[in-house]
XYZ file of C-alpha atoms in Angstrom:
580
model
C -62.333 -26.984 41.738
C -63.666 -27.298 37.999
C -61.953 -25.991 34.741
C -64.542 -22.578 34.905
C -63.331 -21.979 37.958
C -59.692 -22.406 37.334
C -60.583 -20.270 34.341
C -62.213 -17.596 36.733
C -59.068 -17.912 39.715
C -55.782 -18.039 37.539
C -57.047 -17.085 34.291
C -55.558 -13.329 34.708
C -52.667 -14.342 36.367
C -51.183 -16.944 34.808
C -49.995 -17.782 31.396
C -52.238 -20.121 28.746
C -49.995 -22.626 29.784
C -50.409 -23.161 33.423
C -54.182 -22.858 32.477
C -53.985 -25.703 30.555
C -51.713 -27.288 32.830
C -54.557 -26.586 35.826
C -57.072 -27.606 33.527
C -55.710 -31.099 33.066
C -55.110 -31.187 36.439
C -58.509 -31.142 37.093
C -60.167 -33.404 35.298
C -58.062 -35.612 37.289
C -60.007 -34.748 39.993
C -64.224 -35.612 39.971
C -64.572 -33.982 43.088
C -63.478 -30.920 41.862
C -60.754 -30.183 44.404
C -57.113 -29.439 44.158
C -54.568 -30.337 46.423
C -52.510 -27.542 47.761
C -49.252 -29.628 47.097
C -50.313 -28.943 42.879
C -51.333 -25.640 43.439
C -48.048 -24.618 45.116
C -45.929 -26.428 42.156
C -48.159 -24.200 39.791
C -47.109 -20.902 41.662
C -43.542 -21.561 41.999
C -43.393 -22.180 37.842
C -44.896 -18.971 37.557
C -42.296 -17.807 39.308
C -39.235 -19.384 37.608
C -40.698 -17.997 34.424
C -40.908 -14.627 35.806
C -37.593 -14.918 36.999
C -35.429 -14.852 33.944
C -32.026 -13.483 33.959
C -31.463 -10.057 32.732
C -29.916 -9.520 29.553
C -27.159 -8.666 29.423
C -25.451 -5.719 27.014
C -25.055 -6.676 23.374
C -21.239 -5.889 23.163
C -18.168 -7.064 20.244
C -14.389 -7.394 19.739
C -12.732 -5.742 16.222
C -9.721 -6.194 15.293
C -8.703 -3.329 12.991
C -4.667 -3.283 12.309
C -3.560 -5.754 14.736
C -5.543 -3.653 17.679
C -8.190 -4.841 19.160
C -11.150 -2.764 20.051
C -14.409 -3.875 22.799
C -17.462 -2.205 21.487
C -20.768 -2.190 23.513
C -24.121 -0.829 23.756
C -24.882 0.825 26.824
C -28.709 0.823 27.902
C -29.043 4.373 26.508
C -27.792 3.319 23.177
C -24.656 5.049 23.322
C -21.755 3.005 22.243
C -18.857 2.314 24.441
C -15.118 1.401 22.821
C -12.676 0.115 24.836
C -8.919 -1.044 23.734
C -8.327 -4.969 25.236
C -5.500 -5.660 27.070
C -4.834 -1.771 27.922
C -3.594 -3.236 31.669
C -0.356 -4.874 29.345
C 3.060 -3.803 30.700
C 4.298 -1.230 28.896
C 7.575 -3.237 27.679
C 5.424 -5.967 26.103
C 3.088 -3.422 24.365
C 5.978 -2.060 23.122
C 7.463 -5.384 21.580
C 4.353 -6.824 20.401
C 3.702 -3.582 18.134
C 6.855 -4.026 16.650
C 6.061 -6.948 15.966
C 2.724 -5.986 14.204
C 4.769 -3.571 12.339
C 8.127 -5.132 11.247
C 7.242 -9.257 10.944
C 4.397 -10.825 9.025
C 0.535 -11.205 9.890
C 0.639 -14.251 12.737
C 4.011 -14.224 13.564
C 5.526 -16.856 15.110
C 2.823 -19.591 13.281
C 2.442 -17.889 9.379
C 6.278 -18.651 8.494
C 8.627 -21.663 8.621
C 11.233 -22.512 11.053
C 14.342 -20.042 11.056
C 12.505 -16.623 9.816
C 14.150 -15.236 12.961
C 17.619 -16.122 12.670
C 17.503 -14.721 8.856
C 15.750 -11.841 9.786
C 18.237 -11.128 12.578
C 21.226 -11.318 10.274
C 19.098 -9.548 7.413
C 19.428 -6.882 10.023
C 23.151 -7.031 11.453
C 23.770 -6.741 7.285
C 21.362 -3.399 6.169
C 23.041 -1.837 9.917
C 26.533 -2.550 8.549
C 26.193 -2.053 4.760
C 24.230 2.040 5.733
C 26.983 2.691 8.553
C 30.268 1.908 5.672
C 28.469 4.060 3.202
C 28.260 6.929 5.025
C 32.262 6.501 6.397
C 32.797 6.323 2.111
C 30.999 8.872 1.328
C 33.162 11.051 3.568
C 36.045 9.378 2.981
C 35.425 9.662 -0.951
C 34.751 13.852 -0.442
C 38.038 14.055 1.344
C 39.616 12.598 -1.240
C 38.425 14.586 -4.140
C 40.716 17.697 -2.068
C 37.671 19.397 -0.495
C 38.301 20.607 3.364
C 36.778 19.189 5.909
C 34.315 21.584 6.576
C 32.179 21.421 3.053
C 32.825 17.676 3.124
C 31.070 17.232 6.503
C 28.515 19.566 5.018
C 27.803 17.888 2.042
C 28.050 13.718 3.618
C 25.620 15.617 6.262
C 23.295 16.828 3.083
C 22.998 13.028 1.150
C 22.573 11.410 4.392
C 19.393 13.383 5.206
C 18.235 13.044 1.269
C 18.712 9.550 1.334
C 17.180 9.280 4.881
C 14.251 10.642 3.320
C 13.892 7.351 1.170
C 14.032 5.145 4.530
C 10.863 7.192 5.745
C 9.146 6.784 2.610
C 10.465 2.917 3.145
C 8.921 2.348 6.715
C 5.307 4.254 5.988
C 4.794 2.107 3.009
C 5.556 -1.262 4.693
C 2.552 -0.420 6.934
C 0.068 -0.636 4.288
C 1.194 -4.789 3.170
C -2.143 -6.297 4.196
C -3.516 -3.452 1.157
C -0.492 -4.917 -1.399
C -1.692 -8.016 -1.011
C -5.605 -7.088 -1.731
C -4.513 -5.475 -4.519
C -0.895 -6.445 -6.278
C -1.397 -5.112 -9.529
C -2.771 -2.023 -8.444
C -0.127 -0.952 -5.842
C 2.616 -2.142 -8.990
C 1.416 0.164 -10.875
C 1.407 2.712 -8.019
C 5.333 2.228 -7.415
C 5.864 3.217 -10.638
C 4.015 6.312 -10.696
C 5.438 7.504 -7.417
C 9.072 6.273 -8.292
C 8.897 8.590 -11.629
C 7.356 11.301 -10.006
C 10.206 11.412 -7.388
C 12.275 11.114 -10.655
C 10.680 13.711 -12.280
C 11.358 16.623 -8.766
C 15.119 15.313 -9.056
C 15.254 16.436 -13.228
C 13.359 19.619 -11.867
C 16.038 20.304 -9.022
C 18.227 21.801 -10.717
C 15.620 24.888 -11.785
C 15.650 25.562 -8.104
C 18.708 24.609 -6.215
C 18.535 27.112 -3.156
C 15.910 24.237 -2.508
C 18.162 21.165 -3.382
C 17.380 19.400 -0.246
C 13.771 19.892 -0.033
C 13.317 19.220 -3.587
C 15.547 16.046 -3.748
C 14.055 14.774 -0.099
C 10.748 14.766 -1.584
C 11.955 13.008 -4.464
C 13.983 10.250 -2.689
C 10.761 10.034 -0.140
C 8.232 8.726 -2.850
C 10.191 6.365 -4.422
C 11.554 4.901 -1.272
C 8.139 4.713 -0.869
C 7.571 3.094 -4.729
C 10.434 0.493 -4.154
C 8.533 -1.059 -1.621
C 5.432 -1.468 -3.323
C 7.452 -2.671 -6.487
C 9.115 -5.436 -4.025
C 6.727 -6.802 -1.691
C 3.990 -7.308 -5.198
C 6.958 -8.668 -6.624
C 6.063 -12.283 -5.298
C 2.025 -12.160 -5.649
C 2.588 -11.250 -9.713
C 5.670 -13.858 -9.820
C 3.441 -16.444 -8.281
C 0.145 -16.007 -10.217
C 2.106 -17.572 -12.860
C 4.274 -20.042 -11.766
C 2.518 -24.239 -12.718
C 4.644 -26.384 -11.354
C 5.926 -25.079 -7.785
C 8.618 -23.911 -10.311
C 8.774 -19.938 -8.677
C 12.462 -19.617 -8.047
C 13.396 -20.467 -11.513
C 10.126 -17.735 -12.961
C 11.758 -14.952 -10.671
C 15.789 -15.727 -11.271
C 14.198 -15.853 -15.210
C 12.490 -12.229 -14.818
C 15.206 -10.763 -13.125
C 17.744 -11.660 -16.110
C 14.838 -9.816 -18.499
C 14.761 -7.157 -15.753
C 18.845 -6.370 -15.662
C 18.888 -7.027 -19.562
C 17.148 -4.280 -20.485
C 18.206 -2.321 -17.811
C 21.441 -1.813 -19.610
C 20.271 -1.481 -22.116
C 18.071 1.717 -20.642
C 21.084 2.659 -19.652
C 22.770 2.896 -23.024
C 19.553 4.680 -24.441
C 19.935 7.178 -22.131
C 23.332 7.532 -22.431
C 23.124 8.398 -25.956
C 20.517 10.716 -25.258
C 22.371 12.335 -22.853
C 25.330 12.722 -24.864
C 23.392 14.183 -27.723
C 20.178 15.908 -28.112
C 19.753 16.072 -24.464
C 22.671 18.067 -23.033
C 21.865 20.912 -21.201
C 24.097 24.028 -20.707
C 26.795 25.732 -22.455
C 29.471 27.233 -20.906
C 31.885 29.885 -22.240
C 35.376 31.143 -20.572
C 36.109 34.646 -22.122
C 38.998 36.802 -22.093
C 38.360 40.277 -20.243
C 40.354 43.257 -21.319
C 39.518 46.248 -19.045
C 36.956 44.830 -17.609
C 35.542 44.441 -21.142
C 34.200 41.659 -22.633
C 36.461 40.099 -25.571
C 34.520 39.036 -28.661
C 37.172 36.596 -29.193
C 36.255 33.811 -27.410
C 39.696 32.262 -26.823
C 38.338 28.657 -24.581
C 35.111 26.899 -24.637
C 32.957 25.088 -21.694
C 31.240 22.807 -22.371
C 28.971 20.660 -20.074
C 26.037 17.199 -20.809
C 24.418 15.119 -18.740
C 22.769 12.069 -17.708
C 19.423 12.482 -18.461
C 16.751 10.943 -16.174
C 19.176 8.512 -14.962
C 21.644 10.852 -12.499
C 19.668 14.099 -13.073
C 21.171 17.362 -14.829
C 24.083 19.600 -14.651
C 23.351 23.239 -13.298
C 25.240 26.562 -12.662
C 23.700 28.123 -9.448
C 23.577 31.734 -10.809
C 21.133 31.219 -13.551
C 18.649 33.536 -12.164
C 20.304 36.370 -14.357
C 20.338 35.923 -17.905
C 23.935 37.208 -17.876
C 25.976 36.009 -14.853
C 29.963 37.120 -14.342
C 31.746 36.226 -12.156
C 35.787 37.103 -12.064
C 38.420 35.804 -9.479
C 41.604 33.956 -9.667
C 39.573 31.420 -7.923
C 35.758 30.629 -8.247
C 33.804 28.500 -6.254
C 30.568 27.300 -8.164
C 27.809 24.713 -7.314
C 28.167 23.686 -10.794
C 26.200 19.851 -10.524
C 24.252 17.747 -8.261
C 25.747 14.244 -9.377
C 29.333 15.853 -9.863
C 31.957 16.203 -7.963
C 35.381 17.430 -9.330
C 38.635 20.116 -8.023
C 39.814 20.962 -11.539
C 42.518 23.874 -12.799
C 42.806 24.776 -16.052
C 44.077 27.385 -18.589
C 42.514 26.027 -22.036
C 39.566 23.694 -22.832
C 37.846 20.710 -20.788
C 35.216 18.920 -22.300
C 33.191 16.784 -19.406
C 30.861 13.950 -21.421
C 29.498 11.110 -18.952
C 30.473 7.846 -20.302
C 28.711 5.020 -18.357
C 29.640 5.478 -14.617
C 32.278 7.571 -15.308
C 32.714 11.122 -16.588
C 35.430 11.895 -18.797
C 37.466 15.193 -18.358
C 39.653 15.990 -21.188
C 41.338 18.613 -20.258
C 43.782 20.309 -22.654
C 47.635 21.616 -20.987
C 45.695 21.046 -17.470
C 47.507 21.750 -14.776
C 46.130 19.761 -12.187
C 43.263 17.081 -13.101
C 41.360 14.750 -10.787
C 38.985 12.278 -12.761
C 36.248 11.962 -10.282
C 32.445 10.644 -10.269
C 30.241 10.494 -7.847
C 26.837 9.925 -7.403
C 25.734 12.260 -4.740
C 23.514 15.399 -3.992
C 25.156 18.946 -3.237
C 28.530 18.868 -4.696
C 31.097 21.671 -5.133
C 33.181 22.487 -8.183
C 36.153 24.589 -7.609
C 37.627 25.888 -11.315
C 41.144 28.131 -10.695
C 40.953 29.784 -13.403
C 43.612 33.064 -14.260
C 42.978 36.806 -13.469
C 42.351 37.895 -16.724
C 39.082 35.698 -17.576
C 35.518 35.563 -16.657
C 33.207 32.280 -16.246
C 30.526 33.510 -18.085
C 26.574 31.191 -18.343
C 24.252 32.561 -20.784
C 21.041 31.047 -19.505
C 19.608 31.514 -23.434
C 22.043 28.135 -24.558
C 19.759 26.024 -22.240
C 18.420 22.712 -23.981
C 15.025 21.986 -22.467
C 14.734 18.972 -25.061
C 14.751 16.734 -21.860
C 11.499 18.108 -20.213
C 10.090 16.657 -23.065
C 12.278 13.509 -23.243
C 11.365 12.901 -20.089
C 7.777 13.257 -19.382
C 7.254 11.159 -23.189
C 9.998 8.425 -21.482
C 7.227 7.916 -18.327
C 4.059 7.688 -19.659
C 5.550 4.497 -22.075
C 6.992 3.858 -18.896
C 4.162 3.798 -16.845
C 1.477 2.734 -19.685
C 3.764 -0.483 -20.112
C 3.384 -1.668 -16.207
C -0.155 -1.248 -16.617
C -0.085 -3.706 -19.542
C 2.287 -5.741 -17.385
C -0.392 -5.938 -14.124
C -3.454 -6.563 -16.751
C -1.056 -10.029 -18.484
C -1.069 -11.585 -14.660
C -3.017 -13.757 -13.613
C -3.806 -13.193 -10.144
C -5.068 -15.943 -8.433
C -6.626 -14.759 -4.999
C -9.512 -13.487 -3.840
C -9.913 -9.896 -2.762
C -13.399 -8.187 -3.060
C -13.249 -7.337 -6.657
C -12.179 -10.484 -8.003
C -14.307 -12.249 -5.927
C -16.899 -9.747 -6.753
C -16.781 -10.664 -10.522
C -16.605 -14.554 -10.003
C -19.892 -13.931 -7.544
C -21.180 -11.723 -10.566
C -20.277 -14.417 -13.311
C -22.050 -17.490 -11.809
C -24.794 -15.530 -10.645
C -25.668 -14.415 -14.164
C -24.817 -17.241 -16.397
C -24.477 -19.570 -14.163
C -19.953 -20.512 -15.432
C -17.095 -19.590 -13.572
C -14.017 -17.343 -14.099
C -10.880 -18.800 -14.266
C -8.245 -15.931 -13.228
C -6.689 -15.488 -16.677
C -10.319 -14.964 -17.742
C -10.899 -11.837 -14.930
C -7.211 -10.501 -15.525
C -8.012 -8.313 -17.897
C -11.809 -7.327 -17.148
C -10.613 -6.204 -13.711
C -10.189 -2.270 -12.950
C -6.889 -1.511 -11.831
C -7.037 2.239 -11.012
C -10.845 1.936 -9.236
C -11.006 -1.715 -8.013
C -13.477 -0.531 -4.456
C -16.563 0.173 -7.463
C -19.752 -1.578 -6.490
C -21.352 -4.552 -9.100
C -24.458 -4.950 -9.001
C -25.048 -8.304 -10.204
C -22.746 -9.419 -7.339
C -25.286 -7.603 -4.391
C -23.047 -4.445 -4.609
C -21.782 -6.063 -1.162
C -19.099 -3.713 0.599
C -15.964 -5.444 2.756
C -14.035 -4.095 5.610
C -16.227 -1.521 7.378
C -16.237 -1.242 10.482
C -19.023 -3.125 12.735
C -20.073 -0.127 15.107
C -20.747 1.737 11.400
C -23.039 -0.263 9.936
C -24.614 -1.667 12.369
C -27.310 0.087 14.966
C -28.297 -1.252 18.704
C -31.293 -2.381 18.139
C -30.426 -4.860 14.891
C -27.268 -6.448 15.939
C -29.077 -9.615 18.064
C -31.056 -9.799 14.833
C -28.036 -9.821 12.773
C -26.373 -12.249 15.247
C -29.173 -14.940 14.874
C -29.687 -14.790 11.129
C -26.660 -16.712 10.242
C -25.191 -17.897 13.351
C -23.178 -20.777 12.449
C -21.457 -18.537 9.591
C -18.367 -16.626 9.577
C -19.889 -12.964 8.594
C -22.817 -10.638 9.378
C -24.491 -8.946 6.373
C -26.479 -5.843 6.180
C -29.017 -6.165 3.661
C -29.837 -2.073 2.263
C -30.888 0.084 -0.547
C -27.880 1.216 -2.145
C -25.396 -2.089 -0.981
C -24.828 -4.557 1.596
C -22.238 -4.531 4.203
C -20.326 -7.607 4.660
C -18.432 -7.776 7.983
C -16.431 -11.225 8.319
C -15.257 -12.652 12.001
C -11.349 -12.473 12.313
C -10.788 -16.231 11.520
C -12.591 -15.947 8.852
C -11.467 -17.518 5.127
C -12.065 -17.484 1.454
C -14.928 -19.470 1.429
C -16.809 -17.824 3.697
C -16.549 -14.466 2.219
C -17.919 -16.526 -0.815
C -20.888 -18.137 1.330
C -21.305 -14.182 2.182
C -21.182 -12.227 -1.163
C -23.877 -15.334 -2.909
C -26.282 -14.624 -0.007
C -25.691 -10.994 -1.221
C -26.141 -11.644 -4.883
C -28.630 -14.217 -4.635
C -31.085 -11.266 -2.204
C -29.710 -8.781 -4.649
C -31.448 -10.734 -7.589
C -34.591 -11.579 -6.128
C -35.547 -8.198 -5.201
C -35.139 -7.455 -8.926
C -37.657 -9.976 -9.813
C -40.410 -9.442 -7.378
C -39.842 -5.882 -6.858
C -40.826 -5.575 -3.289
C -38.332 -5.961 -0.094
C -38.429 -8.977 1.709
C -38.313 -9.781 5.325
C -37.016 -13.110 4.432
C -35.161 -12.306 1.553
C -32.076 -13.269 3.035
C -32.862 -16.212 4.412
C -34.676 -17.150 0.904
C -31.057 -16.101 -0.586
C -29.618 -18.424 2.281
C -30.813 -21.495 0.993
C -30.179 -21.158 -2.403
C -26.380 -20.306 -1.581
C -27.061 -23.741 0.697
C -27.952 -25.982 -2.150
C -25.484 -24.206 -4.505
C -22.092 -24.229 -2.987
C -20.448 -27.442 -2.805
C -20.633 -27.750 -6.690
C -19.646 -23.864 -6.908
C -16.507 -24.096 -4.813
C -15.421 -27.523 -6.513
C -15.035 -25.662 -9.839
C -14.131 -22.463 -8.279
C -10.728 -25.000 -7.290
C -10.251 -26.718 -10.229
C -10.960 -23.417 -11.922
C -7.346 -22.639 -9.900
C -8.435 -20.110 -7.484
C -6.695 -20.296 -3.620
C -9.663 -19.835 -1.433
C -7.871 -20.794 1.742
C -7.336 -16.665 2.568
C -9.796 -13.796 1.440
C -7.453 -11.092 1.553
C -9.511 -7.831 1.818
C -6.654 -5.636 2.868
C -8.164 -3.170 5.528
C -7.730 -5.449 8.257
C -11.293 -4.766 9.892
C -12.893 -7.733 11.324
C -14.301 -8.643 14.295
C -15.306 -10.954 17.148
C -18.163 -11.997 19.319
């Protein structure tokens, strides 16, 4: 059998490789014959090549908020989603959910020895402290002379109001990863939330019937602010630590804060007792249901604006309210609690953390100061006197001073954050570093970038850095037909790139570091730069950009670390990672 015979007989059945093998075998047999064993061998090779294992459906696992989900493309192109480890016992799922919400990511491997014992006793400390505060509040209310029922109601209102702050803390604690990524932005947001909550408290006297709702919302905002401020304090201080002196920096920073808090309290008290006094009331003598023009006594109340809230009368809905009686129950202040009996003049002035009640010719005087919510003041007035509240005497200057102080407050914290040279890698800072390197060949230090960071809108895309978006879910970015292509493009890397016309999506594996994110970002930036130069998209542009990245990454990384950047972690803040 010669070569032509083999081609005629097997050409339409066998691949070019098998035909070439048969032709080479025919050359070894001058008589043109092939043994049946060789023909059987060729047929067996063809059969083995045809029986390839079926291609399995493409699937991957995404980890978001410590929850693993398996995504898989079905043969019909649909995407199915399934929770990983759904078969775990309920108790185990509850325990792992608790650990994920209240312990650091990666616990127990991400913390040092003793963290569990520290956490246990810290929890016990806060539990006993909260319980004692409730008991002490109730005891003080009884000591103030209130009957059991009002005291209990006031204590319940206070606990509910304070409870809203704890709710805000719990909600904000779930955003810890975002605070690691954007500590400056969240520190500013914390002060904005705190000022918002304080503003609600300042305005609460305008709607005393909605005190619990308004004050509760204010405390909710302040609770979130407290968690955000405390959580971002350490990254900010760490950015200034140069020789391992973090504790010293923290202690000195707290000392400065305490000093100026005291000075601010003194200034606020001075403002409250002078230009920001809010109300005046008059106690006038009544003669046959006629208000005498001769004012016998004056009642003057002054407040602590922006620190402890405003004193307010409950009956200021009308222009003039007159109340007659020997016993006048009155919701007078949200922050003071006193039971007084008097005949002539009473003057109430705040002084530090106390309120000094000066009463001329008192029958009974109880000096008490509480930082409490809804409180009750009972005046025992002679029968021929009335309490007159004139809403026209309200001073609204505090409504100007408080916003002005708030603006100065927020501006100050913005300048603080701009001055902090944070040296961790997040999406914005990574994009700025890559953009500077691609454009100028130089690497900026944390101090160089601090004044250029966009603290209000950090999610903006930078064109010179390839317009990279990080943190989107894999199933939102990839198409079934291209997933295998993405996997094979950079098989040794811990990132996937989807280079689009408007931006480039980068998805990181669950164990990707800052170096992996930098490698992917450089590839995207080089690809975008090449497209601008040639003005024509190329199928091999990502591969060319990848080769260029490999040639420049080692010196780039060395200089980056020499500038003080930490490349061991990439703080994307979203928690969306994948694992094949």
